[in-house]
Amino acid sequence: MGSVNQGTLHAIRYAQSLRPDRLIAISVVETAEDRQKIDEAWIKFNLSDVELQTITSEYRDLTEPILNRIDELDAEYDDDLITVIIPEFVTSVRSQWLHNQSALAIKARLLFRPNTVVTSVPIVIP
């Protein structure tokens, strides 16, 4: 999650509907300013009931930091099934790859991970 937008909010609502024991949102940012913007948006949208974990990645690499954090959470909480919910923008076929490259990379890496479910939440952009 790089920003709090309608896709983020929709994915969080879906995650909450599953009634999980723990709900953790992971954000990857490049700078302290980006982190502050996410924190401010978290407050603005009243998301205090969802734990926000922010990872700083200098080169805006999303895949490795997210996968590493999922591994850490899996080790921390034994015997849990991890559900990774990814908001994905649904656009025209031509620009589909442009908006969802990170999501596809994360999903591909998680496909064969034990005890992991990956759910895409479509966000339609007309």
PDB file of C-alpha atoms in Angstrom:
ATOM      1  CA  MET A   1       0.000   0.000   0.000  1.00  0.00           C
ATOM      2  CA  GLY A   2       1.663   3.195  -1.152  1.00  0.00           C
ATOM      3  CA  SER A   3      -1.210   5.493  -0.251  1.00  0.00           C
ATOM      4  CA  VAL A   4      -4.611   5.367   1.365  1.00  0.00           C
ATOM      5  CA  ASN A   5      -7.110   5.517  -1.483  1.00  0.00           C
ATOM      6  CA  GLN A   6     -10.501   4.012  -2.291  1.00  0.00           C
ATOM      7  CA  GLY A   7      -8.805   0.753  -3.256  1.00  0.00           C
ATOM      8  CA  THR A   8      -7.077   0.586   0.109  1.00  0.00           C
ATOM      9  CA  LEU A   9     -10.303   1.312   1.969  1.00  0.00           C
ATOM     10  CA  HIS A  10     -12.232  -1.281  -0.052  1.00  0.00           C
ATOM     11  CA  ALA A  11      -9.574  -3.926   0.648  1.00  0.00           C
ATOM     12  CA  ILE A  12      -9.599  -3.093   4.365  1.00  0.00           C
ATOM     13  CA  ARG A  13     -13.402  -3.361   4.516  1.00  0.00           C
ATOM     14  CA  TYR A  14     -13.164  -6.757   2.848  1.00  0.00           C
ATOM     15  CA  ALA A  15     -10.450  -7.875   5.273  1.00  0.00           C
ATOM     16  CA  GLN A  16     -12.551  -6.740   8.239  1.00  0.00           C
ATOM     17  CA  SER A  17     -15.526  -8.725   6.917  1.00  0.00           C
ATOM     18  CA  LEU A  18     -13.452 -11.893   7.376  1.00  0.00           C
ATOM     19  CA  ARG A  19     -13.324 -11.150  11.117  1.00  0.00           C
ATOM     20  CA  PRO A  20      -9.660 -12.105  11.552  1.00  0.00           C
ATOM     21  CA  ASP A  21      -7.950 -12.490  14.917  1.00  0.00           C
ATOM     22  CA  ARG A  22      -5.344  -9.991  13.707  1.00  0.00           C
ATOM     23  CA  LEU A  23      -5.520  -7.495  10.881  1.00  0.00           C
ATOM     24  CA  ILE A  24      -2.261  -5.907   9.799  1.00  0.00           C
ATOM     25  CA  ALA A  25      -1.833  -3.518   6.882  1.00  0.00           C
ATOM     26  CA  ILE A  26       1.636  -3.260   5.385  1.00  0.00           C
ATOM     27  CA  SER A  27       2.797  -0.127   3.628  1.00  0.00           C
ATOM     28  CA  VAL A  28       6.086   0.302   1.791  1.00  0.00           C
ATOM     29  CA  VAL A  29       7.356   3.863   1.575  1.00  0.00           C
ATOM     30  CA  GLU A  30      10.470   5.510   0.261  1.00  0.00           C
ATOM     31  CA  THR A  31      10.889   8.449   2.660  1.00  0.00           C
ATOM     32  CA  ALA A  32       9.938   9.671   6.121  1.00  0.00           C
ATOM     33  CA  GLU A  33       7.613  12.172   4.427  1.00  0.00           C
ATOM     34  CA  ASP A  34       5.787   9.319   2.687  1.00  0.00           C
ATOM     35  CA  ARG A  35       5.455   7.545   6.030  1.00  0.00           C
ATOM     36  CA  GLN A  36       4.004  10.678   7.615  1.00  0.00           C
ATOM     37  CA  LYS A  37       1.433  11.015   4.804  1.00  0.00           C
ATOM     38  CA  ILE A  38       0.315   7.415   5.302  1.00  0.00           C
ATOM     39  CA  ASP A  39       0.081   7.907   9.082  1.00  0.00           C
ATOM     40  CA  GLU A  40      -1.978  11.085   8.619  1.00  0.00           C
ATOM     41  CA  ALA A  41      -4.311   9.370   6.150  1.00  0.00           C
ATOM     42  CA  TRP A  42      -4.702   6.448   8.575  1.00  0.00           C
ATOM     43  CA  ILE A  43      -5.978   8.904  11.171  1.00  0.00           C
ATOM     44  CA  LYS A  44      -8.096  10.856   8.661  1.00  0.00           C
ATOM     45  CA  PHE A  45      -9.918   7.701   7.542  1.00  0.00           C
ATOM     46  CA  ASN A  46     -10.320   6.484  11.145  1.00  0.00           C
ATOM     47  CA  LEU A  47      -8.415   3.231  10.642  1.00  0.00           C
ATOM     48  CA  SER A  48      -7.066   2.982  14.178  1.00  0.00           C
ATOM     49  CA  ASP A  49      -8.568  -0.512  14.576  1.00  0.00           C
ATOM     50  CA  VAL A  50      -6.229  -1.797  11.836  1.00  0.00           C
ATOM     51  CA  GLU A  51      -2.568  -2.137  12.753  1.00  0.00           C
ATOM     52  CA  LEU A  52      -0.395  -0.296  10.242  1.00  0.00           C
ATOM     53  CA  GLN A  53       3.163  -1.501   9.722  1.00  0.00           C
ATOM     54  CA  THR A  54       5.273   0.716   7.505  1.00  0.00           C
ATOM     55  CA  ILE A  55       8.461  -0.463   5.844  1.00  0.00           C
ATOM     56  CA  THR A  56      10.956   1.954   4.338  1.00  0.00           C
ATOM     57  CA  SER A  57      12.451   0.772   1.062  1.00  0.00           C
ATOM     58  CA  GLU A  58      14.963   3.139  -0.439  1.00  0.00           C
ATOM     59  CA  TYR A  59      14.362   2.081  -4.021  1.00  0.00           C
ATOM     60  CA  ARG A  60      10.595   1.623  -3.699  1.00  0.00           C
ATOM     61  CA  ASP A  61      10.987  -2.113  -4.085  1.00  0.00           C
ATOM     62  CA  LEU A  62       7.668  -3.524  -2.904  1.00  0.00           C
ATOM     63  CA  THR A  63       7.950  -7.244  -3.426  1.00  0.00           C
ATOM     64  CA  GLU A  64      10.916  -8.223  -1.250  1.00  0.00           C
ATOM     65  CA  PRO A  65      10.062  -6.048   1.784  1.00  0.00           C
ATOM     66  CA  ILE A  66       6.470  -7.297   1.793  1.00  0.00           C
ATOM     67  CA  LEU A  67       7.460 -10.934   1.384  1.00  0.00           C
ATOM     68  CA  ASN A  68      10.085 -10.604   4.122  1.00  0.00           C
ATOM     69  CA  ARG A  69       7.529  -9.083   6.496  1.00  0.00           C
ATOM     70  CA  ILE A  70       5.029 -11.858   5.735  1.00  0.00           C
ATOM     71  CA  ASP A  71       7.743 -14.407   6.600  1.00  0.00           C
ATOM     72  CA  GLU A  72       8.430 -12.581   9.878  1.00  0.00           C
ATOM     73  CA  LEU A  73       4.732 -12.487  10.768  1.00  0.00           C
ATOM     74  CA  ASP A  74       4.367 -16.164   9.923  1.00  0.00           C
ATOM     75  CA  ALA A  75       7.245 -17.013  12.272  1.00  0.00           C
ATOM     76  CA  GLU A  76       5.818 -14.768  14.982  1.00  0.00           C
ATOM     77  CA  TYR A  77       2.303 -16.248  14.886  1.00  0.00           C
ATOM     78  CA  ASP A  78       2.614 -20.025  14.707  1.00  0.00           C
ATOM     79  CA  ASP A  79      -0.157 -22.197  13.284  1.00  0.00           C
ATOM     80  CA  ASP A  80      -1.928 -19.366  11.503  1.00  0.00           C
ATOM     81  CA  LEU A  81      -3.232 -19.209   8.000  1.00  0.00           C
ATOM     82  CA  ILE A  82      -2.066 -15.950   6.456  1.00  0.00           C
ATOM     83  CA  THR A  83      -4.418 -14.175   4.091  1.00  0.00           C
ATOM     84  CA  VAL A  84      -2.805 -11.550   1.901  1.00  0.00           C
ATOM     85  CA  ILE A  85      -5.361  -9.158   0.440  1.00  0.00           C
ATOM     86  CA  ILE A  86      -4.195  -7.168  -2.548  1.00  0.00           C
ATOM     87  CA  PRO A  87      -6.254  -4.331  -4.020  1.00  0.00           C
ATOM     88  CA  GLU A  88      -5.888  -4.416  -7.802  1.00  0.00           C
ATOM     89  CA  PHE A  89      -6.979  -1.758 -10.223  1.00  0.00           C
ATOM     90  CA  VAL A  90      -9.098  -3.053 -13.089  1.00  0.00           C
ATOM     91  CA  THR A  91      -8.601  -0.861 -16.140  1.00  0.00           C
ATOM     92  CA  SER A  92      -8.540  -1.332 -19.880  1.00  0.00           C
ATOM     93  CA  VAL A  93      -6.712  -4.418 -21.095  1.00  0.00           C
ATOM     94  CA  ARG A  94      -3.942  -2.286 -22.603  1.00  0.00           C
ATOM     95  CA  SER A  95      -3.081  -0.524 -19.358  1.00  0.00           C
ATOM     96  CA  GLN A  96      -3.810  -3.422 -16.995  1.00  0.00           C
ATOM     97  CA  TRP A  97      -0.136  -4.455 -16.753  1.00  0.00           C
ATOM     98  CA  LEU A  98       0.853  -0.884 -15.948  1.00  0.00           C
ATOM     99  CA  HIS A  99      -1.208  -0.654 -12.760  1.00  0.00           C
ATOM    100  CA  ASN A 100      -0.732  -4.120 -11.315  1.00  0.00           C
ATOM    101  CA  GLN A 101       2.890  -5.158 -11.872  1.00  0.00           C
ATOM    102  CA  SER A 102       3.701  -5.168  -8.156  1.00  0.00           C
ATOM    103  CA  ALA A 103       0.534  -7.083  -7.312  1.00  0.00           C
ATOM    104  CA  LEU A 104       1.328  -9.716  -9.925  1.00  0.00           C
ATOM    105  CA  ALA A 105       4.890 -10.111  -8.659  1.00  0.00           C
ATOM    106  CA  ILE A 106       3.727 -10.534  -5.066  1.00  0.00           C
ATOM    107  CA  LYS A 107       0.981 -12.989  -6.026  1.00  0.00           C
ATOM    108  CA  ALA A 108       3.390 -15.062  -8.117  1.00  0.00           C
ATOM    109  CA  ARG A 109       5.827 -15.342  -5.215  1.00  0.00           C
ATOM    110  CA  LEU A 110       3.090 -16.273  -2.725  1.00  0.00           C
ATOM    111  CA  LEU A 111       1.412 -18.851  -4.953  1.00  0.00           C
ATOM    112  CA  PHE A 112       3.388 -21.799  -3.582  1.00  0.00           C
ATOM    113  CA  ARG A 113       3.885 -20.495  -0.048  1.00  0.00           C
ATOM    114  CA  PRO A 114       2.440 -22.874   2.580  1.00  0.00           C
ATOM    115  CA  ASN A 115      -0.444 -21.694   4.776  1.00  0.00           C
ATOM    116  CA  THR A 116      -0.987 -18.613   2.638  1.00  0.00           C
ATOM    117  CA  VAL A 117      -4.113 -17.445   0.835  1.00  0.00           C
ATOM    118  CA  VAL A 118      -3.941 -14.586  -1.636  1.00  0.00           C
ATOM    119  CA  THR A 119      -7.091 -12.625  -2.403  1.00  0.00           C
ATOM    120  CA  SER A 120      -7.398  -9.928  -5.040  1.00  0.00           C
ATOM    121  CA  VAL A 121      -9.897  -7.156  -4.402  1.00  0.00           C
ATOM    122  CA  PRO A 122     -10.773  -5.570  -7.748  1.00  0.00           C
ATOM    123  CA  ILE A 123     -11.044  -1.796  -7.941  1.00  0.00           C
ATOM    124  CA  VAL A 124     -12.765  -0.866 -11.206  1.00  0.00           C
ATOM    125  CA  ILE A 125     -11.493   2.250 -12.943  1.00  0.00           C
ATOM    126  CA  PRO A 126     -13.808   3.246 -15.794  1.00  0.00           C
TER     127      PRO A 126
END
